[in-house]
PDB file of C-alpha atoms in Angstrom:
ATOM      1  CA  MET A   1      -0.231   0.015  -0.527  1.00 52.00           C
ATOM      2  CA  SER A   2       1.080   3.302  -0.807  1.00 50.00           C
ATOM      3  CA  LEU A   3      -0.701   6.829   0.519  1.00 49.00           C
ATOM      4  CA  ARG A   4       0.113   9.725  -1.372  1.00 51.00           C
ATOM      5  CA  LEU A   5      -1.025  13.258   0.575  1.00 50.00           C
ATOM      6  CA  PRO A   6      -1.443  15.853  -1.923  1.00 52.00           C
ATOM      7  CA  ASP A   7       1.770  17.949  -0.616  1.00 55.00           C
ATOM      8  CA  SER A   8       3.685  15.247   0.701  1.00 54.00           C
ATOM      9  CA  GLY A   9       7.119  16.391  -0.704  1.00 51.00           C
ATOM     10  CA  ALA A  10       6.388  18.850  -2.059  1.00 64.00           C
ATOM     11  CA  GLU A  11       9.896  20.558  -1.735  1.00 84.00           C
ATOM     12  CA  VAL A  12      13.018  18.516  -1.392  1.00 89.00           C
ATOM     13  CA  SER A  13      15.636  19.888   0.223  1.00 91.00           C
ATOM     14  CA  PRO A  14      19.208  18.854  -1.583  1.00 92.00           C
ATOM     15  CA  ASP A  15      19.948  16.512   1.152  1.00 93.00           C
ATOM     16  CA  GLY A  16      16.672  14.724   0.568  1.00 93.00           C
ATOM     17  CA  ARG A  17      14.468  16.202   3.262  1.00 95.00           C
ATOM     18  CA  ARG A  18      10.865  16.021   2.292  1.00 94.00           C
ATOM     19  CA  HIS A  19       8.891  19.057   3.448  1.00 92.00           C
ATOM     20  CA  ALA A  20       4.983  18.446   3.626  1.00 91.00           C
ATOM     21  CA  PRO A  21       3.527  21.866   4.846  1.00 92.00           C
ATOM     22  CA  SER A  22       0.815  20.027   6.700  1.00 88.00           C
ATOM     23  CA  ALA A  23       3.102  18.809   8.829  1.00 91.00           C
ATOM     24  CA  THR A  24       4.883  22.217   9.385  1.00 91.00           C
ATOM     25  CA  ARG A  25       1.283  23.356  10.121  1.00 93.00           C
ATOM     26  CA  ASN A  26       0.404  20.824  13.139  1.00 94.00           C
ATOM     27  CA  THR A  27       3.637  19.746  14.577  1.00 96.00           C
ATOM     28  CA  SER A  28       3.214  22.504  17.606  1.00 97.00           C
ATOM     29  CA  ALA A  29      -0.198  21.709  18.123  1.00 96.00           C
ATOM     30  CA  ILE A  30       0.680  17.776  18.644  1.00 97.00           C
ATOM     31  CA  LEU A  31       4.161  18.412  20.225  1.00 98.00           C
ATOM     32  CA  GLN A  32       2.255  20.223  23.230  1.00 98.00           C
ATOM     33  CA  VAL A  33       0.253  17.127  23.211  1.00 98.00           C
ATOM     34  CA  LEU A  34       2.774  14.909  23.655  1.00 98.00           C
ATOM     35  CA  HIS A  35       4.318  17.294  25.901  1.00 98.00           C
ATOM     36  CA  ASP A  36       1.131  17.450  28.405  1.00 98.00           C
ATOM     37  CA  HIS A  37       0.927  13.581  27.739  1.00 98.00           C
ATOM     38  CA  ALA A  38       3.367  11.082  26.701  1.00 98.00           C
ATOM     39  CA  PRO A  39       5.918   9.585  29.524  1.00 97.00           C
ATOM     40  CA  ALA A  40       8.949  11.506  29.747  1.00 97.00           C
ATOM     41  CA  GLN A  41      10.763   7.691  29.096  1.00 98.00           C
ATOM     42  CA  GLY A  42       9.750   4.598  27.229  1.00 98.00           C
ATOM     43  CA  ARG A  43       9.545   3.523  23.756  1.00 98.00           C
ATOM     44  CA  LEU A  44       7.619   5.366  21.099  1.00 98.00           C
ATOM     45  CA  LEU A  45       6.428   4.014  18.161  1.00 98.00           C
ATOM     46  CA  GLU A  46       5.473   6.501  15.039  1.00 98.00           C
ATOM     47  CA  ILE A  47       3.428   4.321  12.429  1.00 98.00           C
ATOM     48  CA  ALA A  48       3.382   6.451   8.894  1.00 96.00           C
ATOM     49  CA  SER A  49       6.246   8.610   9.612  1.00 97.00           C
ATOM     50  CA  GLY A  50       5.880   9.803   5.896  1.00 95.00           C
ATOM     51  CA  THR A  51       8.492  12.953   5.244  1.00 95.00           C
ATOM     52  CA  GLY A  52       9.985  12.538   8.822  1.00 97.00           C
ATOM     53  CA  GLN A  53       9.245  15.723   9.563  1.00 96.00           C
ATOM     54  CA  HIS A  54       7.336  14.784  13.024  1.00 97.00           C
ATOM     55  CA  ALA A  55       9.825  12.165  13.658  1.00 98.00           C
ATOM     56  CA  ALA A  56      12.653  14.519  13.925  1.00 98.00           C
ATOM     57  CA  THR A  57      11.106  17.277  15.477  1.00 98.00           C
ATOM     58  CA  PHE A  58       9.286  15.545  18.023  1.00 98.00           C
ATOM     59  CA  ALA A  59      12.115  12.892  19.092  1.00 98.00           C
ATOM     60  CA  ALA A  60      14.349  15.962  19.512  1.00 98.00           C
ATOM     61  CA  ALA A  61      12.305  17.580  21.829  1.00 98.00           C
ATOM     62  CA  LEU A  62      11.419  14.556  23.888  1.00 98.00           C
ATOM     63  CA  PRO A  63      15.369  13.345  24.468  1.00 98.00           C
ATOM     64  CA  GLY A  64      14.011  10.490  26.717  1.00 98.00           C
ATOM     65  CA  LEU A  65      11.246   8.516  24.640  1.00 98.00           C
ATOM     66  CA  ASP A  66      13.265   6.080  22.177  1.00 98.00           C
ATOM     67  CA  TRP A  67      11.493   7.237  18.701  1.00 98.00           C
ATOM     68  CA  GLN A  68      10.955   4.508  16.016  1.00 98.00           C
ATOM     69  CA  PRO A  69       9.587   5.999  12.645  1.00 98.00           C
ATOM     70  CA  THR A  70       8.110   3.590  10.432  1.00 98.00           C
ATOM     71  CA  ASP A  71       5.959   3.476   7.178  1.00 97.00           C
ATOM     72  CA  VAL A  72       4.294   1.494   4.790  1.00 96.00           C
ATOM     73  CA  ASP A  73       5.971   2.670   1.908  1.00 95.00           C
ATOM     74  CA  PRO A  74       9.512   2.123   1.383  1.00 96.00           C
ATOM     75  CA  ALA A  75      10.605   5.124  -0.664  1.00 93.00           C
ATOM     76  CA  ASN A  76       9.576   7.481   2.117  1.00 95.00           C
ATOM     77  CA  LEU A  77      12.376   6.147   4.182  1.00 97.00           C
ATOM     78  CA  ALA A  78      14.973   8.586   2.657  1.00 97.00           C
ATOM     79  CA  SER A  79      13.797  11.143   3.730  1.00 97.00           C
ATOM     80  CA  ILE A  80      12.895   9.938   6.966  1.00 98.00           C
ATOM     81  CA  SER A  81      16.840   9.228   6.929  1.00 98.00           C
ATOM     82  CA  ALA A  82      17.470  12.398   5.894  1.00 98.00           C
ATOM     83  CA  TRP A  83      15.614  14.337   8.746  1.00 98.00           C
ATOM     84  CA  ARG A  84      17.032  11.835  11.449  1.00 98.00           C
ATOM     85  CA  ALA A  85      20.908  12.433   9.814  1.00 97.00           C
ATOM     86  CA  GLN A  86      19.493  16.445   9.662  1.00 96.00           C
ATOM     87  CA  SER A  87      17.901  16.101  13.694  1.00 96.00           C
ATOM     88  CA  ALA A  88      21.194  14.576  15.135  1.00 95.00           C
ATOM     89  CA  ALA A  89      18.566  13.348  17.961  1.00 97.00           C
ATOM     90  CA  PRO A  90      20.507  10.454  19.043  1.00 98.00           C
ATOM     91  CA  ASN A  91      16.967   8.777  20.789  1.00 98.00           C
ATOM     92  CA  LEU A  92      15.656   9.120  17.296  1.00 98.00           C
ATOM     93  CA  ARG A  93      16.247   5.378  14.972  1.00 98.00           C
ATOM     94  CA  THR A  94      16.871   4.151  11.904  1.00 98.00           C
ATOM     95  CA  PRO A  95      12.835   3.876  10.159  1.00 98.00           C
ATOM     96  CA  LEU A  96      11.500   0.584   8.764  1.00 98.00           C
ATOM     97  CA  VAL A  97       8.784  -0.573   7.029  1.00 98.00           C
ATOM     98  CA  LEU A  98       5.558  -1.459   8.351  1.00 98.00           C
ATOM     99  CA  ASP A  99       1.619  -1.799   7.296  1.00 97.00           C
ATOM    100  CA  ALA A 100      -0.153  -1.783  10.035  1.00 97.00           C
ATOM    101  CA  THR A 101      -3.204  -2.401   8.152  1.00 97.00           C
ATOM    102  CA  ARG A 102      -1.753  -5.778   7.958  1.00 97.00           C
ATOM    103  CA  PRO A 103      -2.975  -8.229  10.427  1.00 98.00           C
ATOM    104  CA  GLY A 104      -0.610  -9.071  13.144  1.00 98.00           C
ATOM    105  CA  TRP A 105       2.016  -6.664  12.975  1.00 98.00           C
ATOM    106  CA  SER A 106       1.405  -5.626  16.128  1.00 98.00           C
ATOM    107  CA  ALA A 107       4.218  -8.570  17.460  1.00 97.00           C
ATOM    108  CA  ASP A 108       6.995  -7.712  16.400  1.00 97.00           C
ATOM    109  CA  PHE A 109       6.626  -3.465  18.090  1.00 98.00           C
ATOM    110  CA  ALA A 110       5.408  -5.185  21.331  1.00 97.00           C
ATOM    111  CA  GLY A 111       5.799  -3.441  24.268  1.00 98.00           C
ATOM    112  CA  MET A 112       5.827  -0.457  23.036  1.00 98.00           C
ATOM    113  CA  ASP A 113       4.632   2.911  26.123  1.00 98.00           C
ATOM    114  CA  ALA A 114       3.485   5.179  23.284  1.00 98.00           C
ATOM    115  CA  VAL A 115       1.965   5.251  19.699  1.00 98.00           C
ATOM    116  CA  LEU A 116       1.804   7.939  17.426  1.00 98.00           C
ATOM    117  CA  LEU A 117      -0.588   8.060  14.764  1.00 97.00           C
ATOM    118  CA  VAL A 118      -0.513  11.264  12.174  1.00 95.00           C
ATOM    119  CA  ASN A 119      -2.586  12.082   9.296  1.00 91.00           C
ATOM    120  CA  LEU A 120      -3.656   8.711   7.847  1.00 92.00           C
ATOM    121  CA  LEU A 121      -7.384   7.500   8.638  1.00 89.00           C
ATOM    122  CA  HIS A 122      -9.151   9.371   6.768  1.00 87.00           C
ATOM    123  CA  LEU A 123      -6.422   7.873   3.708  1.00 88.00           C
ATOM    124  CA  ILE A 124      -7.367   4.271   4.456  1.00 91.00           C
ATOM    125  CA  PRO A 125     -10.797   1.925   4.409  1.00 92.00           C
ATOM    126  CA  GLY A 126     -12.705   1.137   7.144  1.00 91.00           C
ATOM    127  CA  PRO A 127     -11.630  -2.384   7.928  1.00 95.00           C
ATOM    128  CA  ALA A 128      -8.055  -1.134   7.491  1.00 95.00           C
ATOM    129  CA  VAL A 129      -8.844   1.539  10.002  1.00 94.00           C
ATOM    130  CA  GLU A 130     -10.167  -1.627  12.893  1.00 97.00           C
ATOM    131  CA  THR A 131      -6.973  -3.051  11.809  1.00 96.00           C
ATOM    132  CA  VAL A 132      -4.842  -0.603  12.831  1.00 96.00           C
ATOM    133  CA  LEU A 133      -6.118   1.173  15.492  1.00 97.00           C
ATOM    134  CA  ALA A 134      -6.349  -3.095  16.781  1.00 98.00           C
ATOM    135  CA  GLU A 135      -2.645  -3.089  15.633  1.00 98.00           C
ATOM    136  CA  ALA A 136      -1.714  -0.051  17.664  1.00 98.00           C
ATOM    137  CA  ALA A 137      -3.598  -1.415  20.889  1.00 97.00           C
ATOM    138  CA  LEU A 138      -1.782  -4.610  21.017  1.00 98.00           C
ATOM    139  CA  THR A 139       1.850  -3.230  20.839  1.00 98.00           C
ATOM    140  CA  LEU A 140       1.024  -0.896  23.397  1.00 98.00           C
ATOM    141  CA  ALA A 141       2.552  -2.161  27.624  1.00 98.00           C
ATOM    142  CA  PRO A 142       0.098  -1.445  30.233  1.00 97.00           C
ATOM    143  CA  GLY A 143      -0.692   2.033  30.763  1.00 97.00           C
ATOM    144  CA  GLY A 144       0.515   2.706  27.333  1.00 98.00           C
ATOM    145  CA  THR A 145      -1.014   5.691  25.116  1.00 98.00           C
ATOM    146  CA  LEU A 146      -2.146   5.382  21.921  1.00 98.00           C
ATOM    147  CA  PHE A 147      -1.457   9.137  19.681  1.00 98.00           C
ATOM    148  CA  VAL A 148      -4.418   9.964  16.982  1.00 96.00           C
ATOM    149  CA  TYR A 149      -4.554  13.403  14.886  1.00 95.00           C
ATOM    150  CA  GLY A 150      -5.968  14.082  11.691  1.00 91.00           C
ATOM    151  CA  PRO A 151      -9.395  15.185  10.615  1.00 84.00           C
ATOM    152  CA  PHE A 152     -12.197  12.679  11.041  1.00 74.00           C
ATOM    153  CA  LEU A 153     -14.824  13.225   8.785  1.00 66.00           C
ATOM    154  CA  ARG A 154     -15.779  11.400   5.875  1.00 61.00           C
ATOM    155  CA  ASP A 155     -18.270  12.155   3.428  1.00 68.00           C
ATOM    156  CA  GLY A 156     -19.220  15.483   5.811  1.00 69.00           C
ATOM    157  CA  LEU A 157     -19.711  13.462   8.684  1.00 63.00           C
TER     158      LEU A 157
END
């Protein structure tokens, strides 16, 4: 599965970092929630990291979290890696390919203290949403937190 947002990577830096205006616009709001509600230390799985902008910014701002970026599209890993190199955040891990719509993926990421999912659920069919959320819940350690950001209207409802 490959997802392409209307603004995902319209600009590309010489070092390969793609820039999505939507990520720039929502970074502050998401980071404030993470500051207020994410654990100070632990492991965080980011599903659908896209350009990597959020991963680089959030990992640098939350140094106690071991940040694991992922994306379904292997082509996105280059941009995520470029953002990782630019940020130099020691807690930002090498990005991994993850199809979060595939049943059973949670077994590979057991014991996460937090899972972050930004701007994905409105782009995939209902049954895929159910799988993503069920698997995300299974990957969380007891007391872990699932953070979801995005538009939640479908067909204007």
